[in-house]
Amino acid sequence: MARLDRDLLAPRLAGRPGPLDRDSGELGRAVQSERIPYAALLTDMVQGTTLLFIERPGRQLDYLVGAFSPEGLEGGYGDPHAPRSIVLPSFPGRAAQALTDRYLPAYEQAVHARQTAAIAAVLGDIRSEHDTWQAMNASGRYSDATPLSAAALGAATELFLDHAWRRFLTVVDHAPALLDRCQPANSPWPDDAAALSRLADAVIDAEALLDEIVHGGSVPEQERRARAWPAIETWLTDGQPFLRQARISAPHRRPALPVTAPARPLAAARPAHRGP
């Protein structure tokens, strides 16, 4: 592993969530308060998982491992959905087994829970604002009973739709992976399949709109609001079936792998540059 003290590690962590921000275990505490003599970043290019692997401060042979948060799942230190880092033994086979059998399943389950919670929070916020907008529209008044002009109602409608679209991007980011895991036919609510199909179609429509906005040039605001709202409304209508399916569809523990590596300690790390 390369030598890497906390001053060098901080820029690598800056601007992205990771163990420094989310892990409430020993690794998080070490990165917060210790100089880290050696560290390595291990990246799964298929799943996009990045692990931070360090020597355990104060121990000669033990190691700590934790994961960076996936993009878009910012969270504070001690996030209840974050898996705690674990101590790896110095034997390669046992270390690999601990990582495969214990940490990675916990990490995958934590990401699933965090994605589900993020979507639930977003839908709750949009629904609350929608209820407020509906009440204003029905009464023709602000919440303090002040009369609402037609122009003011139009402006309030545009503001609500703009806020709803920005929040809905969280759904666009995280719902596809969760929808893929849902199996309504094997759940207590098999009839949810129709709702999940509508939700998937709505995400596809929103993804197409987002791609057009980002890569296809400017989309007029009125057109963007008109195209975005049907997808958002579908999720407000069918969001509860999705959430109950997602909550029972968390990844299961992986089957244990046999330890085939010889039971010898990992070699102690050496500095990347050594003096004479």
Short mmCIF file of C-alpha atoms in Angstrom, two decimals:
data_model
loop_
_atom_site.label_atom_id
_atom_site.label_comp_id
_atom_site.label_asym_id
_atom_site.label_seq_id
_atom_site.Cartn_x
_atom_site.Cartn_y
_atom_site.Cartn_z
CA MET A 1 0.00 0.00 0.00
CA ALA A 2 1.16 3.53 -0.69
CA ARG A 3 2.11 5.88 2.09
CA LEU A 4 -0.75 8.31 2.56
CA ASP A 5 -1.13 10.65 5.52
CA ARG A 6 -4.32 12.47 6.44
CA ASP A 7 -3.21 15.69 4.74
CA LEU A 8 -2.88 13.81 1.47
CA LEU A 9 -6.03 11.78 2.05
CA ALA A 10 -8.23 14.83 2.68
CA PRO A 11 -8.10 16.18 -0.91
CA ARG A 12 -9.00 12.71 -2.22
CA LEU A 13 -12.08 12.68 0.01
CA ALA A 14 -13.02 16.32 -0.52
CA GLY A 15 -16.19 16.83 -2.50
CA ARG A 16 -17.45 13.27 -2.32
CA PRO A 17 -19.08 11.37 0.52
CA GLY A 18 -17.04 8.59 2.03
CA PRO A 19 -15.89 7.00 5.27
CA LEU A 20 -14.81 10.42 6.55
CA ASP A 21 -18.41 11.59 6.23
CA ARG A 22 -20.58 8.52 6.78
CA ASP A 23 -18.76 5.70 8.56
CA SER A 24 -19.37 5.65 12.31
CA GLY A 25 -16.97 2.77 12.92
CA GLU A 26 -13.27 2.67 13.64
CA LEU A 27 -12.22 3.68 10.12
CA GLY A 28 -14.29 6.85 10.24
CA ARG A 29 -12.80 7.80 13.59
CA ALA A 30 -9.28 7.05 12.36
CA VAL A 31 -9.63 9.22 9.25
CA GLN A 32 -11.06 12.01 11.37
CA SER A 33 -8.34 12.01 14.00
CA GLU A 34 -5.27 9.99 12.97
CA ARG A 35 -2.48 10.29 10.47
CA ILE A 36 -2.95 7.36 8.11
CA PRO A 37 0.48 5.90 7.27
CA TYR A 38 -0.64 3.59 4.46
CA ALA A 39 -3.84 3.28 2.44
CA ALA A 40 -5.24 1.88 -0.79
CA LEU A 41 -8.37 2.53 -2.84
CA LEU A 42 -10.01 -0.59 -4.27
CA THR A 43 -12.61 -0.01 -7.00
CA ASP A 44 -15.11 -2.45 -8.47
CA MET A 45 -15.55 -1.01 -11.97
CA VAL A 46 -18.73 -3.04 -12.57
CA GLN A 47 -20.63 -2.11 -9.42
CA GLY A 48 -18.90 1.24 -8.95
CA THR A 49 -18.03 0.46 -5.33
CA THR A 50 -14.88 2.12 -3.97
CA LEU A 51 -13.34 0.76 -0.78
CA LEU A 52 -10.79 2.47 1.44
CA PHE A 53 -8.28 0.01 2.93
CA ILE A 54 -5.86 1.20 5.62
CA GLU A 55 -3.50 -0.14 8.23
CA ARG A 56 -5.20 -0.12 11.61
CA PRO A 57 -3.66 2.70 13.65
CA GLY A 58 -1.63 1.39 16.55
CA ARG A 59 -1.67 -2.20 15.26
CA GLN A 60 1.06 -3.81 13.21
CA LEU A 61 -0.92 -6.48 11.36
CA ASP A 62 -4.60 -5.51 11.40
CA TYR A 63 -6.36 -3.56 8.66
CA LEU A 64 -9.55 -1.52 8.36
CA VAL A 65 -11.83 -1.33 5.36
CA GLY A 66 -14.85 0.85 4.60
CA ALA A 67 -16.67 2.13 1.53
CA PHE A 68 -17.26 5.48 -0.07
CA SER A 69 -20.89 6.45 -0.41
CA PRO A 70 -22.32 6.12 -3.92
CA GLU A 71 -22.70 9.33 -5.87
CA GLY A 72 -25.86 11.20 -4.96
CA LEU A 73 -26.25 9.65 -1.53
CA GLU A 74 -24.64 12.34 0.56
CA GLY A 75 -25.01 11.71 4.26
CA GLY A 76 -23.62 12.95 7.52
CA TYR A 77 -21.19 11.26 9.85
CA GLY A 78 -22.92 8.43 11.66
CA ASP A 79 -25.66 8.03 9.04
CA PRO A 80 -27.79 5.13 10.36
CA HIS A 81 -27.87 3.61 6.87
CA ALA A 82 -24.08 3.53 6.57
CA PRO A 83 -22.38 0.18 7.22
CA ARG A 84 -19.69 0.31 9.87
CA SER A 85 -16.15 -0.35 8.75
CA ILE A 86 -14.68 -3.68 9.79
CA VAL A 87 -11.31 -4.95 10.98
CA LEU A 88 -9.67 -7.37 8.55
CA PRO A 89 -7.38 -10.13 9.80
CA SER A 90 -3.84 -10.36 8.50
CA PHE A 91 -4.47 -13.65 6.67
CA PRO A 92 -5.34 -13.00 2.98
CA GLY A 93 -7.96 -15.72 2.62
CA ARG A 94 -9.74 -14.83 5.82
CA ALA A 95 -9.56 -11.14 4.99
CA ALA A 96 -11.16 -11.78 1.59
CA GLN A 97 -13.85 -13.91 3.19
CA ALA A 98 -14.63 -11.26 5.80
CA LEU A 99 -14.94 -8.67 3.06
CA THR A 100 -17.12 -10.86 0.85
CA ASP A 101 -19.30 -12.44 3.53
CA ARG A 102 -19.64 -9.56 6.00
CA TYR A 103 -18.82 -6.13 4.69
CA LEU A 104 -19.98 -6.09 1.07
CA PRO A 105 -23.43 -7.57 1.82
CA ALA A 106 -23.88 -5.00 4.60
CA TYR A 107 -22.77 -2.26 2.24
CA GLU A 108 -25.19 -3.34 -0.50
CA GLN A 109 -28.05 -3.52 1.98
CA ALA A 110 -27.13 -0.09 3.34
CA VAL A 111 -27.10 1.47 -0.14
CA HIS A 112 -30.49 -0.10 -0.87
CA ALA A 113 -31.93 1.27 2.39
CA ARG A 114 -30.42 4.71 1.76
CA GLN A 115 -31.82 4.86 -1.77
CA THR A 116 -35.25 3.79 -0.56
CA ALA A 117 -35.21 6.35 2.25
CA ALA A 118 -34.08 9.11 -0.14
CA ILE A 119 -36.95 8.40 -2.53
CA ALA A 120 -39.46 8.22 0.33
CA ALA A 121 -38.27 11.60 1.63
CA VAL A 122 -38.46 13.21 -1.79
CA LEU A 123 -41.96 11.92 -2.48
CA GLY A 124 -43.07 13.13 0.96
CA ASP A 125 -41.69 16.62 0.27
CA ILE A 126 -43.31 16.84 -3.16
CA ARG A 127 -46.62 15.54 -1.82
CA SER A 128 -46.62 18.12 0.98
CA GLU A 129 -45.95 20.96 -1.46
CA HIS A 130 -48.57 19.60 -3.84
CA ASP A 131 -51.16 19.56 -1.05
CA THR A 132 -50.29 23.18 -0.25
CA TRP A 133 -50.58 24.16 -3.90
CA GLN A 134 -53.92 22.37 -4.26
CA ALA A 135 -55.30 24.16 -1.20
CA MET A 136 -54.20 27.53 -2.60
CA ASN A 137 -55.67 26.74 -6.00
CA ALA A 138 -59.01 25.61 -4.51
CA SER A 139 -59.39 28.58 -2.16
CA GLY A 140 -57.84 31.30 -4.29
CA ARG A 141 -55.94 32.44 -1.20
CA TYR A 142 -52.55 32.11 0.39
CA SER A 143 -52.24 30.05 3.55
CA ASP A 144 -52.71 33.25 5.60
CA ALA A 145 -56.06 33.90 3.77
CA THR A 146 -54.67 36.75 1.64
CA PRO A 147 -56.44 36.79 -1.74
CA LEU A 148 -54.43 35.22 -4.55
CA SER A 149 -54.44 36.84 -7.99
CA ALA A 150 -54.40 34.82 -11.19
CA ALA A 151 -50.84 35.98 -11.92
CA ALA A 152 -49.70 35.04 -8.43
CA LEU A 153 -51.32 31.61 -8.75
CA GLY A 154 -49.55 31.08 -12.06
CA ALA A 155 -46.22 32.02 -10.50
CA ALA A 156 -46.88 29.74 -7.53
CA THR A 157 -47.69 26.88 -9.91
CA GLU A 158 -44.46 27.36 -11.85
CA LEU A 159 -42.46 27.53 -8.62
CA PHE A 160 -44.04 24.33 -7.35
CA LEU A 161 -43.37 22.48 -10.62
CA ASP A 162 -39.76 23.67 -10.72
CA HIS A 163 -39.12 22.58 -7.13
CA ALA A 164 -40.85 19.24 -7.75
CA TRP A 165 -38.70 18.53 -10.82
CA ARG A 166 -35.45 19.26 -9.01
CA ARG A 167 -36.44 16.95 -6.15
CA PHE A 168 -37.69 14.29 -8.54
CA LEU A 169 -34.20 13.90 -10.01
CA THR A 170 -33.40 11.85 -6.89
CA VAL A 171 -36.05 9.37 -8.02
CA VAL A 172 -34.61 9.34 -11.54
CA ASP A 173 -31.15 8.60 -10.12
CA HIS A 174 -32.01 5.80 -7.70
CA ALA A 175 -35.31 4.20 -8.70
CA PRO A 176 -34.08 2.06 -11.63
CA ALA A 177 -31.81 -0.12 -9.45
CA LEU A 178 -34.55 -0.54 -6.84
CA LEU A 179 -37.24 -1.33 -9.41
CA ASP A 180 -35.01 -4.04 -10.89
CA ARG A 181 -34.89 -5.79 -7.51
CA CYS A 182 -38.63 -5.69 -6.87
CA GLN A 183 -40.43 -8.98 -7.46
CA PRO A 184 -44.11 -8.33 -6.75
CA ALA A 185 -45.13 -11.83 -7.85
CA ASN A 186 -43.14 -13.22 -4.90
CA SER A 187 -44.43 -10.63 -2.43
CA PRO A 188 -47.63 -10.38 -0.36
CA TRP A 189 -48.85 -7.79 -2.92
CA PRO A 190 -48.61 -9.37 -6.40
CA ASP A 191 -51.04 -6.80 -7.80
CA ASP A 192 -48.36 -4.12 -7.32
CA ALA A 193 -46.84 -5.27 -10.62
CA ALA A 194 -49.06 -2.92 -12.63
CA ALA A 195 -48.10 0.06 -10.48
CA LEU A 196 -44.40 -0.77 -10.75
CA SER A 197 -44.72 -0.96 -14.52
CA ARG A 198 -46.27 2.51 -14.61
CA LEU A 199 -43.51 3.84 -12.37
CA ALA A 200 -40.81 2.35 -14.58
CA ASP A 201 -42.39 3.95 -17.65
CA ALA A 202 -42.52 7.28 -15.83
CA VAL A 203 -38.81 7.06 -14.98
CA ILE A 204 -38.00 6.27 -18.61
CA ASP A 205 -39.92 9.37 -19.70
CA ALA A 206 -38.15 11.52 -17.11
CA GLU A 207 -34.75 10.12 -18.14
CA ALA A 208 -35.50 11.00 -21.77
CA LEU A 209 -36.45 14.54 -20.75
CA LEU A 210 -33.33 14.92 -18.60
CA ASP A 211 -31.12 13.61 -21.40
CA GLU A 212 -32.68 16.12 -23.79
CA ILE A 213 -32.09 18.95 -21.33
CA VAL A 214 -28.46 17.96 -20.68
CA HIS A 215 -27.36 16.83 -24.13
CA GLY A 216 -29.94 17.99 -26.63
CA GLY A 217 -29.93 21.70 -26.06
CA SER A 218 -32.39 23.97 -24.34
CA VAL A 219 -35.90 22.75 -23.52
CA PRO A 220 -38.34 25.65 -22.97
CA GLU A 221 -39.42 25.87 -19.34
CA GLN A 222 -43.13 25.51 -20.12
CA GLU A 223 -42.45 22.39 -22.17
CA ARG A 224 -40.21 20.95 -19.47
CA ARG A 225 -42.88 21.51 -16.79
CA ALA A 226 -45.59 19.99 -18.98
CA ARG A 227 -43.51 16.89 -19.74
CA ALA A 228 -42.15 16.40 -16.24
CA TRP A 229 -45.39 16.62 -14.30
CA PRO A 230 -47.04 13.39 -15.59
CA ALA A 231 -44.01 11.36 -14.41
CA ILE A 232 -44.00 13.09 -11.03
CA GLU A 233 -47.75 12.65 -10.64
CA THR A 234 -47.44 8.93 -11.42
CA TRP A 235 -44.91 8.55 -8.60
CA LEU A 236 -47.10 10.49 -6.19
CA THR A 237 -50.00 8.19 -7.06
CA ASP A 238 -48.16 4.85 -7.02
CA GLY A 239 -45.28 5.66 -4.69
CA GLN A 240 -46.55 3.63 -1.74
CA PRO A 241 -46.67 0.30 -3.62
CA PHE A 242 -43.13 0.97 -4.76
CA LEU A 243 -41.86 1.73 -1.26
CA ARG A 244 -43.35 -1.40 0.29
CA GLN A 245 -41.91 -3.52 -2.52
CA ALA A 246 -38.50 -1.87 -2.24
CA ARG A 247 -38.37 -2.36 1.52
CA ILE A 248 -38.81 -6.13 1.20
CA SER A 249 -36.43 -6.42 -1.76
CA ALA A 250 -33.14 -5.57 -0.09
CA PRO A 251 -30.17 -7.62 -1.33
CA HIS A 252 -29.62 -10.86 0.55
CA ARG A 253 -26.35 -12.00 2.01
CA ARG A 254 -24.05 -13.56 -0.54
CA PRO A 255 -23.20 -17.26 -0.14
CA ALA A 256 -20.00 -17.79 1.77
CA LEU A 257 -16.92 -18.42 -0.35
CA PRO A 258 -14.42 -21.10 0.62
CA VAL A 259 -11.10 -19.87 1.92
CA THR A 260 -8.57 -21.20 -0.59
CA ALA A 261 -5.64 -18.86 0.07
CA PRO A 262 -2.89 -20.18 2.33
CA ALA A 263 -3.24 -19.03 5.94
CA ARG A 264 -0.21 -16.75 6.15
CA PRO A 265 -0.16 -13.17 7.40
CA LEU A 266 -0.28 -10.28 4.96
CA ALA A 267 3.10 -8.73 4.42
CA ALA A 268 3.65 -5.56 6.41
CA ALA A 269 3.36 -2.43 4.27
CA ARG A 270 6.48 -0.46 3.42
CA PRO A 271 6.82 3.24 2.63
CA ALA A 272 6.64 4.09 -1.05
CA HIS A 273 9.94 6.01 -0.81
CA ARG A 274 12.71 4.95 1.51
CA GLY A 275 15.74 6.91 2.51
CA PRO A 276 19.27 5.60 2.29
#
